[in-house]
Short mmCIF file of C-alpha atoms in Angstrom, two decimals:
data_model
loop_
_atom_site.label_atom_id
_atom_site.label_comp_id
_atom_site.label_asym_id
_atom_site.label_seq_id
_atom_site.Cartn_x
_atom_site.Cartn_y
_atom_site.Cartn_z
CA MET A 1 17.86 27.66 1.61
CA GLN A 2 20.27 27.02 -1.24
CA ASP A 3 19.12 25.95 -4.69
CA PHE A 4 19.40 22.24 -5.42
CA THR A 5 18.26 19.64 -7.91
CA ALA A 6 16.08 16.69 -6.88
CA LEU A 7 16.13 13.26 -8.47
CA VAL A 8 12.61 11.86 -8.03
CA SER A 9 11.78 8.45 -9.49
CA TRP A 10 9.35 5.87 -8.07
CA PRO A 11 8.29 3.83 -11.12
CA ALA A 12 6.49 1.16 -9.07
CA ALA A 13 4.96 3.55 -6.51
CA PRO A 14 3.06 6.38 -8.21
CA LEU A 15 1.52 7.63 -4.96
CA THR A 16 4.94 7.94 -3.35
CA ASP A 17 6.18 9.79 -6.43
CA PHE A 18 3.26 12.22 -6.16
CA LEU A 19 3.79 12.80 -2.44
CA VAL A 20 7.52 13.43 -2.84
CA ARG A 21 6.93 15.99 -5.58
CA LYS A 22 4.21 17.71 -3.56
CA SER A 23 6.52 17.88 -0.54
CA LEU A 24 9.29 19.46 -2.61
CA LEU A 25 6.89 22.05 -4.03
CA SER A 26 6.16 23.17 -0.46
CA LEU A 27 9.81 24.18 0.05
CA ASP A 28 10.94 27.77 -0.50
CA PRO A 29 12.35 27.88 -3.08
CA PRO A 30 11.26 24.56 -4.58
CA PRO A 31 14.01 22.61 -6.35
CA SER A 32 14.11 21.62 -9.97
CA THR A 33 13.31 17.92 -10.38
CA VAL A 34 14.63 15.29 -12.77
CA THR A 35 13.78 11.61 -13.25
CA SER A 36 17.33 10.62 -14.15
CA LEU A 37 20.68 12.19 -13.40
CA PRO A 38 22.41 14.14 -16.18
CA GLU A 39 25.95 13.03 -16.92
CA ASP A 40 27.43 16.25 -15.54
CA TYR A 41 25.89 15.53 -12.13
CA VAL A 42 27.37 12.06 -12.07
CA SER A 43 30.85 13.30 -12.94
CA SER A 44 30.71 16.51 -10.88
CA PRO A 45 27.88 16.49 -8.32
CA ARG A 46 26.59 19.76 -6.93
CA ASN A 47 23.71 20.36 -4.53
CA LEU A 48 21.63 17.26 -5.13
CA LEU A 49 18.76 15.44 -3.44
CA GLN A 50 18.14 11.82 -4.41
CA TRP A 51 14.60 11.11 -3.16
CA SER A 52 14.00 7.90 -5.07
CA THR A 53 13.57 4.18 -4.71
CA TYR A 54 16.69 2.48 -3.33
CA ASP A 55 17.67 0.82 -6.60
CA LEU A 56 17.70 4.10 -8.54
CA ILE A 57 19.84 6.05 -6.07
CA ASP A 58 23.46 6.53 -7.08
CA HIS A 59 25.05 5.42 -3.81
CA ASP A 60 28.51 6.40 -5.02
CA LEU A 61 27.27 9.98 -5.17
CA THR A 62 26.05 9.65 -1.60
CA HIS A 63 29.62 8.84 -0.59
CA SER A 64 30.95 11.76 -2.66
CA TYR A 65 29.56 14.21 -0.11
CA GLY A 66 32.23 16.82 0.62
CA ALA A 67 33.13 20.49 0.79
CA ASP A 68 32.40 21.15 -2.89
CA SER A 69 29.14 19.23 -3.15
CA ARG A 70 26.19 18.43 -0.95
CA VAL A 71 24.37 15.22 -1.83
CA LEU A 72 21.42 14.05 0.28
CA SER A 73 19.83 10.63 -0.29
CA SER A 74 16.53 9.16 0.86
CA SER A 75 17.97 5.84 1.96
CA TYR A 76 20.85 4.55 4.02
CA ILE A 77 23.04 2.21 2.04
CA ILE A 78 23.44 -0.48 4.71
CA ARG A 79 20.43 -1.14 6.98
CA LYS A 80 19.82 -4.90 6.94
CA ALA A 81 19.91 -4.97 10.74
CA LEU A 82 16.51 -3.30 10.65
CA ILE A 83 14.69 -4.38 7.51
CA ARG A 84 15.42 -8.13 7.40
CA LYS A 85 13.46 -10.12 9.95
CA HIS A 86 16.26 -12.54 10.77
CA PHE A 87 18.81 -9.72 11.07
CA LEU A 88 16.45 -7.71 13.30
CA SER A 89 15.97 -10.76 15.51
CA ARG A 90 19.73 -11.23 15.83
CA CYS A 91 20.21 -7.51 16.37
CA ILE A 92 17.75 -7.41 19.28
CA HIS A 93 19.12 -10.64 20.77
CA ASN A 94 22.69 -9.33 20.75
CA TYR A 95 21.58 -6.06 22.29
CA LEU A 96 19.69 -7.81 25.10
CA VAL A 97 22.75 -9.91 25.93
CA LYS A 98 24.61 -6.67 26.61
CA HIS A 99 21.63 -4.74 27.99
CA PRO A 100 19.29 -7.24 29.69
CA GLU A 101 17.44 -4.38 31.40
CA SER A 102 16.29 -2.96 28.04
CA LEU A 103 12.56 -2.67 27.47
CA LEU A 104 13.05 -4.77 24.33
CA SER A 105 13.14 -7.79 26.64
CA TYR A 106 9.35 -7.57 26.92
CA ALA A 107 8.56 -5.38 23.86
CA SER A 108 9.74 -7.90 21.27
CA PRO A 109 8.40 -11.45 20.88
CA GLN A 110 10.60 -14.45 21.66
CA THR A 111 12.24 -15.35 18.35
CA TRP A 112 14.38 -18.08 16.77
CA GLU A 113 16.22 -17.88 13.46
CA LEU A 114 16.73 -20.76 11.07
CA GLU A 115 18.38 -21.18 7.70
CA ILE A 116 16.80 -24.05 5.81
CA SER A 117 16.52 -25.01 2.16
CA TYR A 118 14.60 -28.29 2.40
CA ALA A 119 12.25 -29.84 4.94
CA ASP A 120 14.54 -32.79 5.73
CA GLU A 121 17.09 -30.39 7.25
CA LEU A 122 14.74 -29.68 10.14
CA ASP A 123 15.56 -32.87 12.11
CA GLU A 124 19.11 -31.77 12.93
CA MET A 125 17.97 -28.31 14.02
CA TRP A 126 15.97 -29.66 16.98
CA SER A 127 19.24 -30.56 18.67
CA ASP A 128 21.01 -27.35 17.66
CA ASP A 129 19.52 -23.99 16.62
CA LEU A 130 15.98 -24.90 17.65
CA TYR A 131 16.77 -26.83 20.83
CA ASP A 132 15.01 -24.37 23.17
CA LEU A 133 11.98 -24.22 20.91
CA GLY A 134 11.90 -28.01 20.78
CA GLN A 135 11.80 -28.10 24.57
CA GLU A 136 8.78 -25.80 24.53
CA LEU A 137 6.99 -27.85 21.88
CA ASP A 138 7.65 -31.09 23.74
CA LYS A 139 5.63 -29.74 26.67
CA ARG A 140 2.51 -30.03 24.51
CA SER A 141 1.16 -26.79 25.92
CA ASN A 142 -1.45 -24.58 24.30
CA ARG A 143 1.17 -22.10 23.09
CA TRP A 144 1.30 -21.38 19.37
CA TRP A 145 4.14 -20.17 17.19
CA ILE A 146 4.32 -18.26 13.94
CA LEU A 147 6.74 -18.95 11.08
CA LYS A 148 7.84 -16.02 8.88
CA PRO A 149 10.24 -15.92 5.93
CA GLY A 150 13.06 -13.53 6.73
CA MET A 151 12.99 -11.63 3.44
CA ALA A 152 9.42 -12.02 2.20
CA ASP A 153 6.78 -9.35 2.60
CA ARG A 154 3.02 -8.95 2.33
CA ALA A 155 2.46 -11.98 4.62
CA MET A 156 3.96 -14.45 2.16
CA GLY A 157 4.94 -17.74 3.81
CA ILE A 158 3.43 -16.99 7.22
CA ARG A 159 2.18 -20.12 9.00
CA LEU A 160 1.00 -21.07 12.50
CA PHE A 161 2.00 -24.27 14.31
CA HIS A 162 2.03 -25.78 17.79
CA SER A 163 4.06 -29.01 17.35
CA LYS A 164 7.24 -30.29 15.73
CA GLU A 165 5.21 -32.50 13.42
CA GLN A 166 3.12 -29.59 12.26
CA LEU A 167 6.19 -27.48 11.46
CA GLN A 168 7.63 -30.43 9.52
CA ARG A 169 4.46 -30.67 7.45
CA ILE A 170 4.55 -26.94 6.76
CA PHE A 171 8.03 -27.13 5.26
CA GLU A 172 7.12 -30.25 3.32
CA GLY A 173 4.19 -28.29 1.92
CA PHE A 174 6.53 -25.51 0.84
CA ASP A 175 8.66 -28.09 -0.98
CA GLU A 176 5.77 -29.53 -2.96
CA ASP A 177 5.23 -28.72 -6.62
CA SER A 178 3.74 -25.23 -6.90
CA ASP A 179 1.53 -26.46 -9.77
CA GLU A 180 -0.73 -28.37 -7.43
CA GLU A 181 -4.34 -27.31 -7.06
CA GLU A 182 -4.72 -24.05 -5.17
CA ARG A 183 -6.35 -24.09 -1.77
CA PRO A 184 -9.14 -21.67 -0.84
CA GLY A 185 -8.34 -18.64 1.27
CA LEU A 186 -5.44 -16.25 1.17
CA ASP A 187 -2.58 -17.19 -1.14
CA THR A 188 0.56 -16.95 1.00
CA ASN A 189 2.58 -19.84 -0.47
CA VAL A 190 6.35 -19.64 -0.85
CA VAL A 191 9.15 -21.96 -1.99
CA THR A 192 11.57 -22.81 0.82
CA SER A 193 14.62 -23.19 -1.40
CA GLN A 194 14.12 -19.66 -2.71
CA LEU A 195 13.97 -18.04 0.74
CA ARG A 196 16.15 -20.09 3.12
CA HIS A 197 16.04 -17.62 6.01
CA PHE A 198 13.10 -17.85 8.40
CA VAL A 199 12.20 -16.67 11.87
CA ILE A 200 9.92 -18.36 14.37
CA GLN A 201 8.18 -16.13 16.89
CA GLU A 202 5.85 -16.80 19.75
CA TYR A 203 2.27 -16.18 18.69
CA LEU A 204 0.92 -13.34 20.83
CA SER A 205 -2.53 -14.68 21.60
CA ASN A 206 -3.57 -11.94 24.04
CA SER A 207 -3.70 -9.07 21.54
CA ILE A 208 -6.44 -6.53 22.12
CA LEU A 209 -9.44 -6.92 19.82
CA VAL A 210 -11.64 -4.14 18.47
CA ASP A 211 -14.45 -4.04 15.92
CA PRO A 212 -13.58 -1.46 13.23
CA LEU A 213 -17.29 -1.05 12.52
CA GLU A 214 -17.43 1.04 15.71
CA VAL A 215 -15.77 3.70 13.56
CA PRO A 216 -18.18 3.72 10.57
CA LEU A 217 -16.83 4.96 7.25
CA ASP A 218 -19.99 5.35 5.21
CA GLY A 219 -22.39 7.21 7.46
CA ARG A 220 -23.94 4.11 8.97
CA PRO A 221 -24.86 4.11 12.66
CA LYS A 222 -22.57 2.33 15.08
CA PRO A 223 -23.50 -1.30 15.76
CA ARG A 224 -25.02 -2.16 19.11
CA LEU A 225 -22.61 -3.53 21.66
CA LYS A 226 -24.07 -7.03 21.40
CA ASP A 227 -23.44 -6.97 17.64
CA LEU A 228 -19.74 -6.15 17.93
CA HIS A 229 -17.09 -8.75 17.08
CA GLY A 230 -13.43 -8.57 18.01
CA HIS A 231 -10.96 -8.20 15.14
CA LYS A 232 -7.23 -8.51 15.41
CA PHE A 233 -5.23 -5.49 14.27
CA HIS A 234 -1.69 -4.22 14.19
CA LEU A 235 -0.33 -0.69 14.19
CA ARG A 236 1.58 0.71 11.23
CA VAL A 237 3.92 3.38 12.55
CA TYR A 238 5.81 5.61 10.14
CA CYS A 239 9.30 6.28 11.41
CA VAL A 240 11.84 8.70 9.92
CA ALA A 241 15.56 8.27 10.55
CA SER A 242 17.73 11.24 9.63
CA GLY A 243 21.48 11.71 9.54
CA ALA A 244 23.70 9.92 12.02
CA LEU A 245 21.40 9.73 13.89
CA THR A 246 18.04 11.25 14.78
CA VAL A 247 14.85 9.16 14.87
CA TYR A 248 11.31 10.54 14.63
CA MET A 249 7.93 8.84 15.09
CA TYR A 250 4.99 10.10 13.04
CA THR A 251 2.21 10.47 15.59
CA ARG A 252 -0.62 9.71 13.15
CA ILE A 253 -0.57 5.95 13.51
CA LEU A 254 -2.64 3.55 11.43
CA SER A 255 -4.62 0.60 12.78
CA LEU A 256 -4.86 -2.21 10.20
CA PHE A 257 -7.56 -4.80 10.88
CA SER A 258 -8.02 -8.42 9.85
CA ALA A 259 -10.73 -9.15 7.31
CA VAL A 260 -12.77 -11.43 9.60
CA ARG A 261 -13.48 -11.66 13.30
CA TYR A 262 -10.80 -13.24 15.46
CA ALA A 263 -10.88 -16.89 16.46
CA ALA A 264 -7.96 -18.21 18.50
CA PRO A 265 -6.08 -21.22 17.10
CA THR A 266 -6.84 -24.35 19.06
CA SER A 267 -4.69 -27.35 19.89
CA ALA A 268 -7.57 -29.63 18.97
CA VAL A 269 -6.75 -29.00 15.31
CA ASN A 270 -4.15 -31.51 14.15
CA ASP A 271 -4.05 -30.72 10.45
CA GLU A 272 -2.16 -27.56 9.56
CA ASP A 273 -4.46 -27.05 6.57
CA ALA A 274 -7.32 -26.38 8.97
CA VAL A 275 -5.35 -23.59 10.65
CA ASN A 276 -3.29 -22.30 7.75
CA GLY A 277 -5.77 -22.90 4.96
CA ASP A 278 -7.28 -19.49 5.62
CA LEU A 279 -5.35 -17.12 7.89
CA ALA A 280 -7.70 -14.18 7.38
CA ALA A 281 -8.53 -13.99 11.10
CA HIS A 282 -4.84 -13.77 12.02
CA LEU A 283 -3.28 -11.69 9.22
CA THR A 284 -3.82 -7.95 9.24
CA ASN A 285 -1.81 -7.02 6.15
CA THR A 286 -3.76 -4.67 3.90
CA SER A 287 -1.95 -6.14 0.88
CA LEU A 288 -4.02 -9.32 1.34
CA GLN A 289 -7.31 -7.43 1.46
CA GLY A 290 -7.34 -5.53 -1.82
CA GLU A 291 -11.01 -6.31 -2.42
CA ARG A 292 -11.97 -4.59 0.85
CA GLY A 293 -10.55 -1.23 -0.15
CA GLU A 294 -9.90 0.76 3.01
CA ALA A 295 -12.57 -0.97 5.12
CA GLY A 296 -9.91 -2.31 7.50
CA VAL A 297 -7.92 0.90 7.97
CA ARG A 298 -8.43 3.36 10.83
CA LEU A 299 -6.35 5.93 12.63
CA LEU A 300 -5.31 4.88 16.10
CA ASP A 301 -6.79 8.15 17.36
CA GLU A 302 -10.15 7.16 15.88
CA LEU A 303 -10.32 4.15 18.21
CA VAL A 304 -10.90 6.32 21.26
CA GLY A 305 -14.15 5.11 22.78
CA CYS A 306 -14.11 1.72 21.01
CA HIS A 307 -14.82 -1.34 23.12
CA ILE A 308 -12.02 -3.78 23.92
CA LEU A 309 -13.64 -7.06 22.96
CA SER A 310 -10.81 -9.32 24.07
CA ALA A 311 -11.21 -8.64 27.79
CA SER A 312 -12.38 -11.60 29.88
CA PRO A 313 -13.69 -13.81 27.04
CA SER A 314 -16.21 -16.38 28.15
CA PRO A 315 -15.36 -20.12 28.02
CA GLN A 316 -18.14 -20.62 25.50
CA GLU A 317 -16.42 -18.28 23.08
CA HIS A 318 -13.32 -20.47 23.18
CA LYS A 319 -15.18 -23.76 22.83
CA GLN A 320 -17.50 -22.78 20.01
CA PRO A 321 -16.24 -19.76 18.14
CA ALA A 322 -18.75 -18.32 15.73
CA PRO A 323 -17.94 -18.56 12.04
CA PRO A 324 -15.92 -15.68 10.61
CA ARG A 325 -17.97 -12.62 9.73
CA HIS A 326 -16.66 -10.84 6.66
CA GLN A 327 -17.02 -7.09 6.81
CA PRO A 328 -18.85 -5.47 3.91
CA ARG A 329 -16.77 -3.65 1.40
CA PRO A 330 -17.48 0.08 1.69
CA PRO A 331 -18.62 2.06 -1.34
CA ARG A 332 -16.01 3.84 -3.40
CA ALA A 333 -17.14 7.19 -2.04
CA MET A 334 -16.06 7.05 1.58
CA GLY A 335 -17.56 10.37 2.61
CA GLU A 336 -15.70 13.49 3.57
CA VAL A 337 -11.99 13.36 4.22
CA LEU A 338 -11.24 13.64 7.92
CA GLU A 339 -9.43 16.78 9.01
CA VAL A 340 -6.89 16.85 11.81
CA ASP A 341 -9.15 18.91 14.06
CA HIS A 342 -12.00 16.47 13.56
CA VAL A 343 -9.89 13.54 14.70
CA ARG A 344 -8.69 15.47 17.72
CA SER A 345 -12.19 16.61 18.66
CA LEU A 346 -13.42 13.17 19.64
CA SER A 347 -15.84 13.69 22.49
CA GLN A 348 -14.21 12.84 25.78
CA ALA A 349 -17.62 13.11 27.41
CA GLN A 350 -18.87 10.24 25.25
CA VAL A 351 -15.82 8.19 26.09
CA LYS A 352 -16.27 8.72 29.82
CA GLU A 353 -19.97 7.91 29.56
CA ALA A 354 -19.20 4.71 27.67
CA ARG A 355 -16.67 3.70 30.31
CA ARG A 356 -19.13 4.35 33.13
CA THR A 357 -21.81 2.35 31.33
CA ALA A 358 -19.42 -0.54 30.70
CA GLU A 359 -18.27 -0.60 34.30
CA ALA A 360 -21.82 -0.42 35.60
CA ARG A 361 -22.94 -3.32 33.44
CA HIS A 362 -19.67 -5.27 33.70
CA LEU A 363 -19.27 -4.96 29.96
CA SER A 364 -16.19 -4.62 27.78
CA PRO A 365 -13.93 -1.69 28.68
CA VAL A 366 -13.24 1.04 26.15
CA LEU A 367 -10.07 2.61 24.84
CA ALA A 368 -9.57 6.01 26.41
CA GLN A 369 -7.43 8.89 25.19
CA GLU A 370 -4.91 8.20 27.94
CA ASP A 371 -4.59 4.61 26.67
CA ILE A 372 -3.81 5.87 23.16
CA GLU A 373 -1.21 8.32 24.49
CA ASP A 374 0.42 5.58 26.57
CA ILE A 375 0.60 3.32 23.50
CA LYS A 376 2.26 6.12 21.51
CA ALA A 377 4.74 6.77 24.31
CA GLN A 378 5.65 3.08 24.43
CA ILE A 379 6.14 2.97 20.67
CA SER A 380 8.44 5.98 20.81
CA ASP A 381 10.57 4.33 23.49
CA VAL A 382 10.69 1.00 21.64
CA LEU A 383 11.76 2.70 18.41
CA ALA A 384 14.59 4.44 20.25
CA GLU A 385 15.81 1.16 21.75
CA THR A 386 15.53 -0.65 18.42
CA PHE A 387 17.74 1.89 16.67
CA LYS A 388 20.20 1.76 19.56
CA ALA A 389 20.34 -1.99 19.05
CA ALA A 390 20.93 -1.53 15.32
CA LEU A 391 23.77 0.91 15.99
CA GLU A 392 25.55 -1.80 17.96
CA MET A 393 25.34 -4.06 14.90
CA SER A 394 27.45 -1.67 12.86
CA VAL A 395 28.29 -4.16 10.12
CA HIS A 396 24.63 -4.23 9.10
CA PHE A 397 23.46 -0.71 9.97
CA GLN A 398 25.51 2.31 9.00
CA PRO A 399 23.73 5.66 9.25
CA LEU A 400 25.16 8.48 7.16
CA PRO A 401 25.02 12.22 7.92
CA ASN A 402 23.76 12.93 4.40
CA ALA A 403 20.90 10.43 4.27
CA PHE A 404 17.44 9.93 5.70
CA GLU A 405 14.91 7.12 5.35
CA LEU A 406 11.24 6.44 5.92
CA TYR A 407 10.31 3.11 7.52
CA GLY A 408 6.99 1.45 8.17
CA VAL A 409 7.25 -0.27 11.55
CA ASP A 410 4.62 -2.80 12.65
CA PHE A 411 3.54 -3.19 16.26
CA LEU A 412 1.03 -5.42 18.04
CA VAL A 413 -0.74 -4.30 21.20
CA THR A 414 -1.53 -6.93 23.82
CA HIS A 415 -3.06 -7.00 27.25
CA THR A 416 -0.25 -6.80 29.78
CA ALA A 417 0.27 -10.30 31.12
CA PRO A 418 1.03 -10.66 34.85
CA PHE A 419 4.77 -10.49 35.57
CA SER A 420 5.54 -9.99 31.85
CA SER A 421 6.78 -6.43 32.29
CA PRO A 422 7.88 -4.26 35.20
CA SER A 423 5.22 -1.68 34.39
CA THR A 424 1.65 -1.51 35.66
CA ARG A 425 0.19 -0.29 32.36
CA LYS A 426 -2.85 -2.02 30.90
CA TYR A 427 -1.47 -2.60 27.42
CA GLN A 428 1.93 -3.57 26.06
CA VAL A 429 3.28 -2.88 22.57
CA HIS A 430 5.49 -5.40 20.74
CA ILE A 431 7.64 -4.58 17.73
CA LEU A 432 7.12 -7.07 14.90
CA GLU A 433 9.11 -5.85 11.91
CA VAL A 434 10.61 -2.85 10.13
CA ASN A 435 9.85 -2.23 6.45
CA SER A 436 11.78 -0.02 4.06
CA GLU A 437 9.85 1.74 1.28
CA PRO A 438 6.51 0.92 2.97
CA ALA A 439 3.50 0.26 0.74
CA ILE A 440 1.73 3.51 1.56
CA GLU A 441 -0.69 3.19 -1.36
CA LEU A 442 -2.64 0.62 0.68
CA THR A 443 -3.69 3.30 3.17
CA GLY A 444 -6.59 4.31 0.93
CA PRO A 445 -7.90 7.68 -0.28
CA ARG A 446 -9.71 8.59 2.95
CA LEU A 447 -6.45 8.93 4.88
CA THR A 448 -4.16 10.12 2.10
CA TRP A 449 -4.00 13.45 3.91
CA ILE A 450 -1.88 11.94 6.69
CA LEU A 451 0.63 10.79 4.07
CA GLU A 452 0.71 14.24 2.52
CA ASP A 453 1.45 15.73 5.93
CA LEU A 454 4.11 13.09 6.59
CA PHE A 455 6.01 13.77 3.38
CA ARG A 456 5.67 17.52 3.85
CA ALA A 457 7.16 17.10 7.33
CA ILE A 458 10.06 15.05 5.93
CA GLY A 459 10.77 17.88 3.50
CA LYS A 460 10.83 20.44 6.30
CA VAL A 461 12.75 18.39 8.85
CA CYS A 462 15.19 16.34 6.75
CA VAL A 463 15.62 18.14 3.43
CA ALA A 464 15.37 21.89 4.03
CA PRO A 465 17.86 22.04 6.95
CA PHE A 466 20.43 20.08 4.93
CA PHE A 467 20.50 22.70 2.17
CA THR A 468 20.31 25.66 4.55
CA PRO A 469 23.66 27.23 5.56
CA VAL A 470 24.41 26.82 9.26
CA GLN A 471 24.64 30.57 9.84
CA CYS A 472 21.12 31.01 8.46
CA LYS A 473 19.37 28.31 10.51
CA GLU A 474 19.33 29.81 14.00
CA GLY A 475 15.94 31.20 14.89
CA GLU A 476 14.49 30.37 11.47
CA GLU A 477 11.93 27.81 10.34
CA HIS A 478 14.63 25.27 9.47
CA ASP A 479 16.35 25.50 12.87
CA ILE A 480 15.94 22.11 14.55
CA SER A 481 18.75 22.55 17.07
CA THR A 482 16.31 23.31 19.90
CA TRP A 483 14.15 20.25 19.22
CA GLN A 484 14.41 18.04 22.30
CA VAL A 485 13.84 14.29 22.52
CA GLY A 486 10.20 13.75 23.42
CA ASP A 487 9.01 16.97 21.75
CA THR A 488 6.65 16.93 18.77
CA ARG A 489 6.78 19.20 15.74
CA GLU A 490 5.14 18.73 12.36
CA ALA A 491 3.40 15.67 13.90
CA LEU A 492 6.86 14.09 14.34
CA ARG A 493 7.95 13.09 17.84
CA LYS A 494 11.68 12.98 18.32
CA CYS A 495 12.49 9.56 19.80
CA LEU A 496 16.27 9.47 19.70
CA GLU A 497 19.21 11.75 19.01
CA VAL A 498 22.74 10.39 19.16
CA GLN A 499 26.06 11.25 17.54
CA VAL A 500 27.46 8.25 15.72
CA ARG A 501 31.22 8.13 16.06
CA GLY A 502 32.96 9.18 12.88
CA ALA A 503 29.93 10.88 11.36
CA GLY A 504 31.26 14.34 12.09
CA SER A 505 34.24 13.81 9.81
CA TRP A 506 32.08 13.75 6.69
#
């Protein structure tokens, strides 16, 4: 591998900064690192890696890539088709128009876009952009919908509604003076005029529910089955895109749980404050649960053997849901850090015994290893299709041969509804959003090791081959030419490999 200099600067993300530097130290030889580019590099770039936050990357240098200099950057310059919710919605819609057979037709929630600055603009939209949604709402069914700002993060501005009137009140609430008395619960308020772009998605009410306390963190015994309570969770999948274009899925997937037990929204509630006053049962973002530490974070692989508590709920549970049960905050010392072998050594005998017991007693089913592997396979396929869709929106996604980028992609897992997909699988994954520069610091210290492995893998797979002469790669550690789609190395599963037209001329 040739010598190169690395620009490393993450002023607002110290953990990311640490992980990047540790990854670079694992390379042979390790590069010299700087926190700002010397003037001579700007005027005459040589072998340079810019592994920094997007705003500190010199994107002109990225475009200066040529025969006399090799500049690799940790972000694509144009990627709005992926990382903005309203662009992603449009991207998937356009792709499905051309490819109606794509699995994205049932692996992405039904979505509408709207651009609105003030609540009084909503009336006209019911006869235009939101006509189809208006038809659904006029049916007065039990379906619920979720409103999300297109460019906000950390669950800001998310609201639930099931009628036109309720959506109107939500936007009127956004327009009100922000100095009014704060409401109890999670603070997710936004100002409509500052955001403008929103998406409305169908609320996936049949998500699988698990109690994270079945995977104790502090040495406590597992709760008895009758003491378990279903919590909503989503999957945070780390995805690495490299060059123009290869896509990898990191196979160590996180499960992020809501703070309180799940209670389905009900049409009997007419005041949006009752539903949206405290969304803790519906929101699984770790950024809203800082006081819980890492109590709501598990590896997907750790859920093997956990009971699915959303299967066949009784009518009584719908009529009189129990009050939310807050999970205790774990102590600062979380016990020993889990090793890879420990996670993989989950007892299949215990899983099978739990399944037999559940079936014999007609109790809740459990997640088996084959269920986890099927979920991972689905995610890999959905990621591949999503990036294919983005490639067809070339104005807003332009991969470069001398760039790579880490994304945090959020998925929800639901029970497969009858006739909703051509497959016979039990569970269906749905892509929710794609995040650039994901907030990895919220993972918590117990699972920091998976982040260390992820960044080390990025160094080996994306950085080292770029600075290794072609004639030296074959048969060596940095040779990735034999890596086939579907294969896994360094805990990265290759999901997609395509040659973007024009990339070879760089």
